[in-house]
């Protein structure tokens, strides 16, 4: 064995705080007989090891491969030093006063070791709702600053007892330097658990303070309770999320493949949306008429106790009135949900950042619908050299997230929601301030959407002393997907959604773009039609049915039979006149509005109660045995997808008494085929083999899989957002990528 002395300093960056990395380094150094130290600082982890050259080499070789499961090492830089004869290895105190630059870990589901202790009557943490260790527990939602140490979390006011302090200081213990470490003697408390269980069993609705905010809970198999919750929450139709006590129970509710099982049991514990299993025992009011259910597993010890004690699957929906942000401050929750909840289950550990549950649709191509708890605030790299100047991207109006970026790191925020009221706007501005402090980003550049009336745009325009970068909405979708996959472009993008402000001042939404991170060209679109009544047409899909019929037929179209009795004939005639004259009816190429119009023509949905409802129900209605399609025109320069013949055929089918499921399936197949034809033609014309599919319309599993599979079969490479939502939740990252590219 070599006896040559060697000392190495190692800088480790990435997600290495709050994941047991220092204890791991301590134990590895001890195993190899090395001296030195390890500490957290504002940049990550810094360590020095000294010993024989062979032992140091073995340490460096094992440092990354053997790291704790929650650690994500971005970079390991080694510097050689003069040996000093140090033989002991210590964990040093974190320095203070530095500029923070270290990633913060997402909240992580309770690990198996803690679960065993939670239900072990002989363990001192038996049934303790705040059990955690270095491998699990709250992180982002309790962090007030970095480095990630207890004084900079909401656990600062809880002083560890001697037993907990002993674990915290013992390098061989699983709770060594676990910052939220606590027990019933010294940690947060939760009164009324038994009363909450009894209330839920008896059909009551309970507001439950969780990790990132309040939920409203009731039995999922109790129709009276679920119906009452829907009424009190003013949530007419949108499905509720469910929390099942185990994977076995979850699979009795939804159909999961292996990737779906991995998703639902992952440390992030998202809500997984999957096909409803026939015979699933949930109340009708949980998800009226929906073919899919959103199910998650318990991710905190409190949830595990609640599910075990109630002995049933729970509805666990956001603690708010519809369209408001989730409540997370105790006084605010009591005020806002006093008329909804029968009982409040409140604990005394403060929540620093409200964070909704993440939502992912399972399938061959899992699709992120909402990126929040469990994933945020993990950084997503910016391509190339990143941004030379710190920047803020303000995102879109609906499903808003914001993004702060510095160097090669971009921090996309948790789900903020629709910026349509003061409460959500306050959540947006507070979130930006918190992220700016947490990651020491002082924006010099602010990127924003082009729509002048978006609250996110207005916020950007009011920031003093910064350079502004306007980014077109659909270009941001294209750029987000390219940047996430590390693709420089150019690529063809089929970007289909509901609304996006176009360069010509019209409402875009069915766009075919060729571009990269810096620029784009609009090479095709859906045929533009009138949006009669503007925003009212979004809430009333029958208006789009009238608009498309007006565009497709001569004269005033008759009120379709499927809408008879649901739409006033006088209102139908007025909307027709708006569509013809263009009065209060801006032009739109929105693919989302086309889906709305067909849903109304088929009699599926004349008016909606939540965003995207008509398209969701149109997909849900599809007859899986139907193999037909409708005629549609695709061609021209710029290319136009012209569905007027499709609309005439749909109307004829409906008049002939065709079932809505037949119409829905034929329509989906038609749009998928037209999209494929358009993409193949344009990719060839612009000499690219990369196609991006993005935008909220591609939340449709049927459309996404049909188009992506057919394009791949032609030899084209298909890119779909992976870590980010396909909807507007990914816009902020796309804005950041565009701005960074322009700055570079």
XYZ file of C-alpha atoms in Angstrom:
744
model
C 0.000 0.000 0.000
C 1.251 3.461 -0.860
C 2.247 5.631 2.082
C 2.613 8.813 0.006
C 0.561 11.546 1.663
C -2.033 13.441 -0.370
C -4.541 16.188 0.445
C -7.357 17.163 -1.919
C -9.907 19.950 -1.717
C -13.212 19.116 -3.399
C -15.986 21.536 -4.350
C -19.301 19.766 -4.977
C -22.224 21.666 -6.501
C -25.745 20.494 -7.168
C -28.482 19.230 -4.864
C -26.194 18.301 -1.985
C -27.737 20.080 0.979
C -30.494 18.539 3.026
C -29.955 15.092 1.485
C -27.458 13.560 3.925
C -24.417 14.362 1.800
C -22.180 15.610 4.622
C -22.885 12.548 6.808
C -22.163 10.386 3.789
C -18.819 12.135 3.225
C -18.017 11.809 6.943
C -18.682 8.071 6.952
C -16.819 7.480 3.686
C -13.775 9.365 4.968
C -13.890 7.405 8.217
C -14.143 4.095 6.366
C -11.014 4.961 4.365
C -9.081 6.369 7.326
C -8.907 9.927 5.982
C -8.568 13.204 7.842
C -10.035 16.556 6.854
C -13.432 18.228 7.007
C -16.713 18.816 5.191
C -19.115 21.755 5.390
C -22.157 23.289 3.715
C -21.743 26.759 2.332
C -23.672 29.030 0.041
C -22.350 27.287 -3.071
C -22.912 23.654 -2.101
C -20.493 21.413 -0.217
C -16.790 22.008 0.371
C -14.529 19.278 1.709
C -10.880 18.400 2.145
C -9.509 14.881 2.606
C -6.021 13.835 3.595
C -4.383 10.438 3.830
C -2.494 7.990 1.692
C -2.596 8.654 -2.022
C -4.410 5.368 -2.572
C -7.080 6.111 0.047
C -7.714 9.605 -1.305
C -8.006 8.194 -4.828
C -10.546 5.616 -3.646
C -12.494 8.357 -1.866
C -12.677 10.483 -5.007
C -13.665 7.495 -7.132
C -16.574 6.612 -4.825
C -17.738 10.137 -3.982
C -20.322 10.447 -6.764
C -21.385 6.816 -7.461
C -22.125 6.054 -3.788
C -23.830 9.379 -2.980
C -27.197 9.398 -1.121
C -30.239 8.693 -3.308
C -31.613 12.250 -3.131
C -28.294 13.907 -4.008
C -27.807 15.272 -7.525
C -24.181 16.181 -8.210
C -23.831 18.751 -10.971
C -20.110 19.339 -10.740
C -17.156 17.985 -8.743
C -13.949 20.043 -8.892
C -10.789 18.787 -7.209
C -7.748 20.843 -6.215
C -4.535 19.388 -4.797
C -3.112 20.890 -1.583
C -0.044 20.379 0.545
C -0.658 17.707 3.205
C -0.748 19.041 6.753
C -0.788 15.836 8.750
C -4.478 16.044 9.681
C -5.840 12.670 10.808
C -9.285 13.432 12.242
C -12.264 14.132 10.002
C -14.881 16.662 11.142
C -18.071 18.319 9.997
C -17.526 22.040 10.306
C -20.094 24.748 10.929
C -21.490 26.415 7.843
C -20.034 29.880 7.202
C -22.435 32.823 7.189
C -22.628 36.040 5.233
C -21.857 34.614 1.796
C -23.948 35.088 -1.321
C -26.135 31.984 -1.676
C -25.629 29.852 -4.774
C -26.671 26.351 -3.694
C -29.755 24.473 -4.909
C -32.503 23.815 -2.385
C -33.946 20.324 -2.181
C -37.616 19.637 -2.977
C -39.880 18.209 -0.291
C -39.547 14.434 -0.238
C -42.000 11.698 0.697
C -41.583 9.833 3.987
C -38.960 7.098 3.607
C -39.475 3.438 4.513
C -37.250 3.672 7.621
C -39.305 6.531 9.051
C -42.549 4.736 8.183
C -41.457 1.681 10.156
C -40.753 3.875 13.169
C -44.020 5.788 12.723
C -46.068 2.608 13.208
C -43.773 0.890 15.735
C -45.324 1.080 19.229
C -41.888 0.647 20.801
C -40.332 3.594 18.983
C -40.208 6.996 20.669
C -41.651 8.562 17.524
C -44.590 6.174 17.350
C -47.426 8.024 15.557
C -45.453 11.280 15.504
C -46.818 13.272 12.525
C -43.517 15.084 11.872
C -41.077 12.203 11.718
C -38.272 12.707 9.174
C -34.588 12.039 8.523
C -31.885 13.029 6.053
C -33.589 10.893 3.390
C -37.069 12.412 3.621
C -39.282 15.179 4.873
C -39.941 18.871 4.254
C -37.276 20.964 2.563
C -38.359 23.714 0.138
C -41.568 24.553 2.001
C -39.702 25.276 5.268
C -36.567 26.958 3.889
C -36.125 30.668 4.492
C -32.562 30.934 3.218
C -29.364 29.066 2.385
C -27.170 27.374 3.400
C -29.761 24.817 4.406
C -29.341 24.825 8.189
C -31.989 24.760 10.901
C -31.734 28.481 11.826
C -32.754 29.316 8.247
C -35.884 27.142 8.298
C -39.283 27.358 9.958
C -37.963 24.797 12.482
C -35.736 27.486 14.030
C -38.105 28.054 16.969
C -38.069 24.365 18.000
C -35.087 23.489 20.213
C -33.993 19.869 19.930
C -34.184 17.797 23.085
C -31.129 15.842 24.279
C -32.186 12.669 22.460
C -32.760 14.452 19.147
C -29.559 16.458 19.565
C -27.693 13.225 20.123
C -29.014 11.786 16.855
C -28.269 15.029 15.051
C -24.638 14.976 16.186
C -24.003 11.240 15.722
C -22.358 10.558 12.324
C -23.568 6.965 12.408
C -27.225 7.973 12.858
C -29.741 8.352 10.025
C -30.692 11.756 11.428
C -27.151 13.114 11.510
C -27.553 16.797 10.560
C -31.206 16.287 9.534
C -32.343 19.900 9.914
C -36.081 19.270 10.632
C -35.215 16.571 13.216
C -37.733 16.524 16.068
C -39.798 14.259 18.303
C -42.950 14.588 20.451
C -40.882 16.079 23.271
C -39.377 18.970 21.351
C -40.962 19.358 17.933
C -44.164 20.578 16.315
C -47.446 19.259 17.637
C -50.767 18.310 16.087
C -53.840 18.292 18.328
C -57.251 17.086 17.144
C -56.027 14.224 14.944
C -58.525 11.822 16.508
C -61.324 14.373 16.154
C -60.426 14.889 12.484
C -60.512 11.146 11.841
C -63.916 10.866 13.515
C -65.260 13.820 11.525
C -64.148 12.337 8.198
C -65.547 8.912 9.083
C -68.866 10.567 9.901
C -69.073 12.317 6.540
C -67.518 15.641 7.511
C -65.112 17.873 5.609
C -61.801 18.630 7.307
C -59.227 21.280 6.403
C -55.841 19.601 6.825
C -52.620 21.598 7.126
C -50.047 19.658 5.155
C -46.501 20.372 3.970
C -47.149 23.068 1.377
C -50.572 24.316 2.397
C -54.059 23.268 3.378
C -56.127 20.513 1.800
C -59.824 19.824 2.124
C -60.470 16.179 2.943
C -63.467 13.886 3.006
C -64.194 10.243 2.269
C -63.940 9.471 -1.430
C -66.728 6.893 -1.222
C -69.206 9.227 0.516
C -71.431 10.924 -2.076
C -73.013 13.309 0.413
C -69.619 14.499 1.642
C -68.107 14.830 -1.852
C -71.187 16.650 -3.128
C -71.178 19.007 -0.147
C -67.485 19.761 -0.689
C -68.116 20.530 -4.344
C -70.960 22.892 -3.441
C -69.115 24.698 -0.655
C -65.928 25.053 -2.694
C -67.870 26.358 -5.740
C -66.243 23.754 -7.939
C -68.936 22.613 -10.324
C -67.334 19.877 -12.424
C -63.534 19.748 -12.204
C -62.418 16.394 -10.748
C -61.096 16.164 -7.210
C -57.729 14.583 -6.440
C -57.669 11.419 -4.356
C -55.186 10.075 -1.832
C -55.100 6.286 -1.577
C -53.502 4.547 1.424
C -51.371 2.183 -0.687
C -50.314 1.297 -4.204
C -52.674 -1.682 -4.098
C -55.639 0.554 -3.338
C -54.495 3.087 -5.948
C -54.464 0.341 -8.570
C -58.035 -0.568 -7.646
C -58.949 2.957 -8.755
C -56.735 3.612 -11.791
C -54.937 1.537 -14.409
C -51.163 1.892 -14.050
C -48.319 0.503 -16.133
C -44.763 0.174 -14.781
C -43.832 3.821 -15.491
C -47.067 4.874 -13.802
C -46.202 2.831 -10.715
C -42.766 4.418 -10.625
C -44.346 7.867 -10.805
C -46.899 7.365 -8.061
C -44.362 5.784 -5.671
C -41.499 8.188 -6.464
C -40.126 10.489 -3.731
C -41.936 13.390 -5.441
C -45.323 11.672 -4.917
C -47.264 13.585 -7.595
C -50.938 13.214 -8.331
C -50.952 10.669 -11.155
C -53.763 10.985 -13.690
C -54.600 7.635 -15.281
C -57.610 5.799 -16.729
C -60.295 5.011 -14.195
C -60.501 1.301 -13.480
C -63.958 -0.153 -14.159
C -65.818 -0.548 -10.888
C -63.612 1.944 -8.995
C -65.415 2.716 -5.740
C -65.562 6.497 -5.621
C -68.542 8.782 -5.230
C -70.040 10.189 -8.419
C -69.289 13.756 -7.305
C -65.546 13.050 -7.086
C -65.053 13.184 -10.864
C -68.407 13.480 -12.643
C -68.267 11.587 -15.919
C -64.462 11.653 -16.097
C -62.757 8.587 -17.610
C -59.596 9.350 -15.619
C -58.872 9.861 -11.946
C -56.026 11.722 -10.280
C -54.590 9.668 -7.432
C -51.606 10.174 -5.133
C -50.105 8.245 -2.250
C -49.394 9.688 1.223
C -46.219 11.742 1.252
C -46.084 13.005 4.845
C -46.370 11.121 8.139
C -49.560 13.044 8.894
C -51.125 11.710 5.686
C -50.057 8.171 6.532
C -51.695 8.429 9.959
C -54.856 10.022 8.605
C -55.307 7.384 5.897
C -54.544 4.517 8.253
C -56.968 5.753 10.912
C -59.837 6.589 8.559
C -59.338 3.314 6.719
C -60.504 4.653 3.353
C -59.350 6.591 0.320
C -59.783 10.342 0.754
C -60.651 13.231 -1.461
C -57.720 15.587 -0.884
C -58.222 18.781 -2.838
C -56.574 22.190 -2.565
C -57.643 24.204 0.452
C -59.229 27.174 -1.268
C -62.302 28.468 -2.998
C -62.051 27.783 -6.732
C -59.756 30.183 -8.633
C -57.951 31.304 -5.459
C -54.446 30.174 -4.420
C -54.110 27.403 -1.853
C -54.247 28.641 1.753
C -51.079 28.131 3.785
C -51.149 30.693 6.614
C -53.286 29.561 9.539
C -55.271 32.767 9.997
C -55.900 33.056 6.253
C -57.015 29.419 6.079
C -59.431 29.858 8.974
C -60.866 32.966 7.364
C -61.213 31.654 3.802
C -62.409 28.125 4.567
C -64.636 28.778 7.547
C -67.710 28.104 5.436
C -66.249 25.031 3.760
C -64.615 22.910 6.460
C -66.387 21.405 9.454
C -63.099 21.058 11.360
C -59.526 22.348 11.021
C -56.558 20.046 11.612
C -53.771 22.537 12.325
C -50.171 22.089 13.449
C -47.660 24.680 14.648
C -44.833 24.230 12.122
C -45.009 27.294 9.847
C -45.060 26.876 6.072
C -42.686 29.289 4.370
C -43.790 28.731 0.759
C -47.217 27.564 -0.373
C -46.821 24.679 -2.799
C -49.599 22.796 -4.576
C -49.371 19.097 -5.366
C -47.728 18.242 -8.673
C -49.815 16.531 -11.359
C -48.497 14.107 -13.992
C -50.517 12.187 -16.584
C -49.322 8.573 -16.822
C -48.845 6.776 -20.110
C -46.178 5.796 -22.637
C -45.216 9.477 -22.666
C -45.836 10.756 -19.107
C -46.900 14.397 -19.314
C -46.362 16.951 -16.568
C -49.547 18.954 -16.086
C -48.431 20.860 -12.980
C -44.870 21.016 -11.651
C -44.814 21.937 -7.985
C -44.330 20.004 -4.719
C -41.701 17.281 -4.968
C -40.034 18.780 -8.055
C -39.566 22.456 -7.207
C -37.114 24.103 -6.761
C -34.748 21.710 -8.569
C -32.840 23.755 -11.116
C -33.193 23.067 -14.831
C -30.047 23.826 -16.847
C -30.010 26.523 -19.465
C -28.341 25.413 -22.693
C -24.952 26.608 -23.897
C -23.211 29.029 -21.583
C -26.457 29.950 -19.882
C -27.259 33.591 -19.235
C -24.449 36.148 -18.885
C -26.719 38.361 -16.782
C -29.197 37.366 -14.066
C -32.751 37.389 -15.327
C -36.380 36.962 -14.405
C -38.996 35.499 -16.728
C -42.555 36.340 -15.696
C -44.457 33.570 -17.482
C -47.999 33.626 -18.825
C -51.426 34.522 -17.462
C -52.877 31.025 -16.985
C -51.156 28.232 -15.053
C -48.501 30.793 -14.244
C -45.019 30.006 -13.090
C -42.081 32.396 -13.070
C -38.414 31.609 -13.621
C -35.233 33.110 -12.194
C -31.937 32.321 -13.899
C -28.280 32.909 -13.202
C -25.390 31.365 -15.106
C -26.455 27.960 -16.353
C -29.173 27.426 -13.746
C -32.832 28.243 -14.154
C -35.197 27.936 -11.212
C -38.761 27.486 -12.427
C -41.194 28.273 -9.647
C -43.902 26.194 -8.112
C -47.371 26.458 -9.665
C -48.801 29.925 -9.017
C -52.115 29.587 -10.854
C -54.189 31.883 -13.038
C -53.288 35.547 -12.554
C -56.880 36.705 -12.456
C -57.241 38.097 -8.931
C -55.317 39.970 -6.258
C -54.622 36.888 -4.139
C -52.902 35.025 -6.970
C -50.978 38.112 -8.067
C -49.725 38.514 -4.489
C -48.611 34.877 -4.508
C -46.736 35.606 -7.760
C -44.915 38.680 -6.434
C -44.149 37.097 -3.053
C -42.779 34.031 -4.818
C -40.458 36.108 -6.978
C -39.130 37.935 -3.930
C -38.549 34.654 -2.069
C -36.726 32.989 -4.968
C -34.611 36.101 -5.523
C -33.468 35.990 -1.879
C -33.063 32.226 -1.811
C -30.874 32.020 -4.907
C -29.333 35.518 -4.757
C -30.659 36.565 -8.135
C -30.965 40.313 -8.711
C -32.488 40.455 -12.185
C -30.877 42.774 -14.691
C -33.106 41.464 -17.470
C -36.854 40.727 -17.314
C -38.524 38.593 -19.985
C -42.266 38.717 -20.492
C -45.148 37.753 -22.743
C -46.184 40.150 -25.524
C -49.808 40.379 -24.353
C -50.134 43.903 -22.929
C -53.019 43.004 -20.601
C -51.437 40.023 -18.864
C -50.780 40.855 -15.221
C -47.403 39.147 -15.568
C -46.547 41.522 -18.438
C -47.736 44.552 -16.494
C -45.569 43.464 -13.560
C -42.539 43.175 -15.866
C -43.102 46.619 -17.358
C -43.152 48.168 -13.883
C -39.775 46.761 -12.773
C -37.271 49.618 -12.626
C -33.767 49.608 -13.989
C -33.887 46.408 -16.034
C -33.668 45.473 -19.685
C -36.964 44.123 -20.997
C -37.218 41.232 -23.445
C -40.626 40.474 -24.952
C -41.081 36.864 -26.040
C -43.951 35.697 -28.228
C -46.073 33.117 -26.430
C -45.729 30.221 -28.877
C -42.035 30.862 -29.432
C -41.658 30.466 -25.657
C -43.359 27.059 -25.888
C -40.998 26.002 -28.674
C -37.908 27.358 -26.918
C -38.803 25.734 -23.581
C -38.935 22.290 -25.145
C -35.739 22.796 -27.162
C -33.821 24.150 -24.156
C -35.025 21.404 -21.840
C -33.748 18.773 -24.251
C -30.509 20.657 -24.930
C -31.376 21.053 -28.606
C -30.059 24.173 -30.359
C -32.557 24.036 -33.233
C -33.759 24.938 -35.703
C -36.794 22.749 -35.297
C -40.359 22.687 -36.480
C -42.894 23.298 -33.735
C -46.558 22.360 -33.737
C -47.713 24.594 -30.880
C -51.423 24.135 -30.195
C -53.165 25.890 -27.328
C -56.056 28.173 -26.472
C -54.705 31.704 -26.525
C -51.450 33.474 -27.293
C -50.856 37.049 -28.411
C -49.625 36.987 -32.005
C -47.094 39.241 -33.681
C -49.937 40.605 -35.810
C -52.079 41.463 -32.799
C -54.511 38.576 -33.345
C -55.117 35.593 -31.099
C -52.822 32.735 -32.109
C -53.216 29.172 -30.934
C -52.779 26.685 -33.781
C -49.229 27.515 -34.823
C -46.594 25.888 -36.996
C -43.256 27.546 -36.328
C -39.693 26.997 -37.499
C -37.161 28.404 -35.098
C -34.506 28.088 -32.442
C -33.892 29.776 -29.109
C -33.282 33.184 -30.648
C -35.931 33.577 -33.313
C -38.749 31.927 -35.211
C -40.764 32.105 -38.399
C -44.479 31.374 -38.571
C -44.722 28.916 -41.464
C -48.280 27.745 -40.963
C -51.358 27.860 -38.791
C -54.921 26.814 -38.354
C -57.362 28.755 -40.523
C -58.304 31.952 -38.638
C -61.933 32.460 -37.636
C -63.792 34.922 -35.441
C -63.734 34.718 -31.652
C -67.218 36.124 -31.056
C -67.463 37.968 -27.781
C -63.738 37.622 -27.113
C -63.139 35.968 -23.727
C -66.831 34.994 -23.490
C -66.233 32.480 -26.291
C -63.788 30.670 -24.005
C -66.469 30.181 -21.368
C -69.186 29.391 -23.924
C -67.964 26.880 -26.541
C -71.288 27.138 -28.392
C -70.047 30.515 -29.637
C -67.131 28.789 -31.355
C -69.521 26.243 -32.841
C -71.444 29.177 -34.358
C -68.237 30.837 -35.553
C -66.894 27.723 -37.258
C -70.251 26.981 -38.877
C -70.395 30.573 -40.102
C -66.928 30.162 -41.642
C -67.785 26.783 -43.170
C -71.292 27.398 -44.528
C -73.142 29.933 -46.636
C -75.567 32.184 -44.814
C -76.630 31.974 -41.193
C -76.193 28.421 -39.864
C -79.105 26.805 -38.104
C -78.847 26.114 -34.408
C -77.513 22.529 -34.279
C -79.929 19.958 -32.857
C -77.466 19.040 -30.099
C -77.655 22.640 -28.807
C -81.434 23.014 -29.028
C -82.817 24.002 -25.648
C -79.326 24.864 -24.382
C -78.700 28.014 -26.442
C -81.200 30.828 -27.026
C -81.814 31.086 -30.810
C -81.676 34.885 -30.536
C -78.248 34.698 -28.898
C -77.143 32.291 -31.649
C -78.217 34.797 -34.322
C -76.425 37.644 -32.546
C -73.197 35.655 -32.295
C -73.457 34.812 -36.000
C -73.637 38.537 -36.788
C -70.574 39.193 -34.614
C -68.682 36.484 -36.503
C -69.671 37.953 -39.879
C -68.957 41.603 -39.054
C -65.951 41.070 -36.809
C -67.479 43.338 -34.181
C -66.215 42.264 -30.736
C -64.890 39.183 -32.529
C -61.103 39.212 -33.018
C -59.575 36.705 -35.411
C -58.107 33.575 -33.854
C -56.170 30.542 -35.046
C -56.732 28.791 -31.723
C -56.719 25.000 -31.909
C -58.199 24.909 -28.437
C -61.207 26.895 -29.594
C -61.672 24.514 -32.539
C -61.875 21.603 -30.097
C -64.356 23.640 -28.040
C -66.513 24.291 -31.088
C -66.665 20.627 -32.066
C -67.466 19.637 -28.476
C -70.428 22.014 -28.617
C -71.550 20.799 -32.060
C -71.531 17.235 -30.768
C -73.667 18.237 -27.796
C -70.943 17.415 -25.270
C -70.428 20.822 -23.713
C -72.146 24.146 -24.522
C -70.628 26.060 -21.590
C -67.659 25.258 -19.349
C -66.972 25.544 -15.640
C -63.193 25.164 -15.779
C -60.473 25.861 -18.319
C -60.206 23.182 -21.010
C -63.329 21.321 -19.891
C -64.884 21.018 -23.355
C -61.726 19.507 -24.877
C -61.279 17.161 -21.909
C -64.823 15.862 -22.259
C -64.534 15.628 -26.030
C -61.532 13.324 -25.635
C -63.285 11.377 -22.888
C -66.263 10.750 -25.183
C -64.161 9.161 -27.953
C -65.413 5.757 -29.114
C -62.282 3.530 -29.111
C -63.817 1.257 -31.761
C -64.393 4.036 -34.306
C -61.866 4.070 -37.158
C -63.242 6.782 -39.429
C -62.136 10.369 -39.955
C -63.301 13.557 -41.664
C -61.975 15.397 -44.709
C -59.636 18.314 -44.006
C -57.509 20.570 -46.205
C -53.789 21.012 -45.530
C -51.589 23.074 -47.821
C -50.524 26.441 -49.206
C -47.691 28.833 -48.409
C -47.798 29.651 -45.613
C -49.403 26.315 -44.848
C -52.975 26.400 -43.567
C -54.842 23.633 -41.763
C -58.364 24.339 -42.994
C -61.078 22.345 -41.154
C -64.118 23.946 -42.778
C -64.953 20.726 -44.601
C -64.420 18.908 -41.303
C -66.971 21.175 -39.634
C -69.516 20.554 -42.384
C -69.023 16.804 -42.013
C -69.342 16.986 -38.225
C -72.572 18.961 -38.551
C -73.923 16.426 -41.051
C -73.055 13.534 -38.730
C -74.811 15.237 -35.828
C -77.921 15.942 -37.915
C -77.949 12.275 -38.979
C -77.963 11.215 -35.331
C -74.338 10.017 -35.046
C -73.275 9.257 -31.484
C -71.086 11.918 -29.854
C -68.377 9.311 -29.262
C -68.153 8.585 -32.989
C -67.924 12.277 -33.838
C -65.287 12.871 -31.162
C -63.067 10.000 -32.291
C -63.314 10.911 -35.977
C -62.434 14.500 -35.151
C -59.370 13.562 -33.083
C -58.137 11.267 -35.838
C -58.669 14.040 -38.393
C -56.686 16.662 -36.469
C -53.916 14.184 -35.693
C -53.628 13.255 -39.366
C -53.621 16.889 -40.492
C -50.943 17.737 -37.942
C -48.753 14.884 -39.125
C -49.185 15.844 -42.784
C -48.358 19.472 -42.034
C -45.290 18.619 -39.961
C -43.884 16.169 -42.499
C -44.284 18.691 -45.321
C -42.840 21.622 -43.398
C -39.946 19.654 -41.895
C -38.897 18.648 -45.395
C -39.334 22.168 -46.752
C -37.171 23.645 -43.990
C -34.579 20.852 -43.852
C -35.081 19.824 -40.245
C -35.706 16.410 -38.735
C -36.769 17.698 -35.304
C -40.416 18.361 -34.442
C -41.579 19.878 -31.147
C -45.107 19.197 -29.904
C -46.210 21.576 -27.169
C -49.074 23.720 -25.916
C -52.080 22.921 -23.767
C -53.979 21.069 -26.504
C -51.309 18.371 -26.354
C -52.445 17.568 -22.827
C -54.778 15.281 -24.754
C -53.214 11.847 -24.402
C -54.968 10.643 -27.547
C -53.787 13.531 -29.721
C -50.224 13.535 -28.371
C -49.678 9.812 -28.773
C -51.328 9.680 -32.201
C -49.231 12.536 -33.590
C -45.932 11.614 -31.961
C -46.130 7.949 -32.953
C -47.021 8.778 -36.559
C -44.243 11.375 -36.852
C -41.678 9.016 -35.359
C -42.715 6.383 -37.895
C -41.673 8.800 -40.676
C -38.164 9.092 -39.218
C -38.610 12.494 -37.596
C -37.327 13.108 -34.068
C -40.178 14.193 -31.819
C -39.541 16.330 -28.740
C -42.196 16.808 -26.064
C -41.743 18.682 -22.762
C -40.488 16.185 -20.205
C -39.601 17.907 -16.917
C -41.895 20.871 -17.541
C -45.609 21.141 -18.275
C -46.716 20.987 -21.894
C -49.164 23.768 -21.002
C -48.400 27.364 -20.004
C -46.585 26.195 -16.875
C -43.491 25.887 -19.088
C -43.729 29.349 -20.665
C -41.492 31.099 -18.101
C -38.591 28.710 -18.743
C -39.011 29.251 -22.483
C -38.916 33.023 -21.981
C -35.742 32.627 -19.927
C -34.137 30.439 -22.601
C -34.945 32.964 -25.332
C -33.681 35.907 -23.285
C -30.472 34.054 -22.323
C -29.821 33.166 -25.953
C -30.333 36.766 -27.084
C -28.054 38.062 -24.327
C -25.352 35.575 -25.250
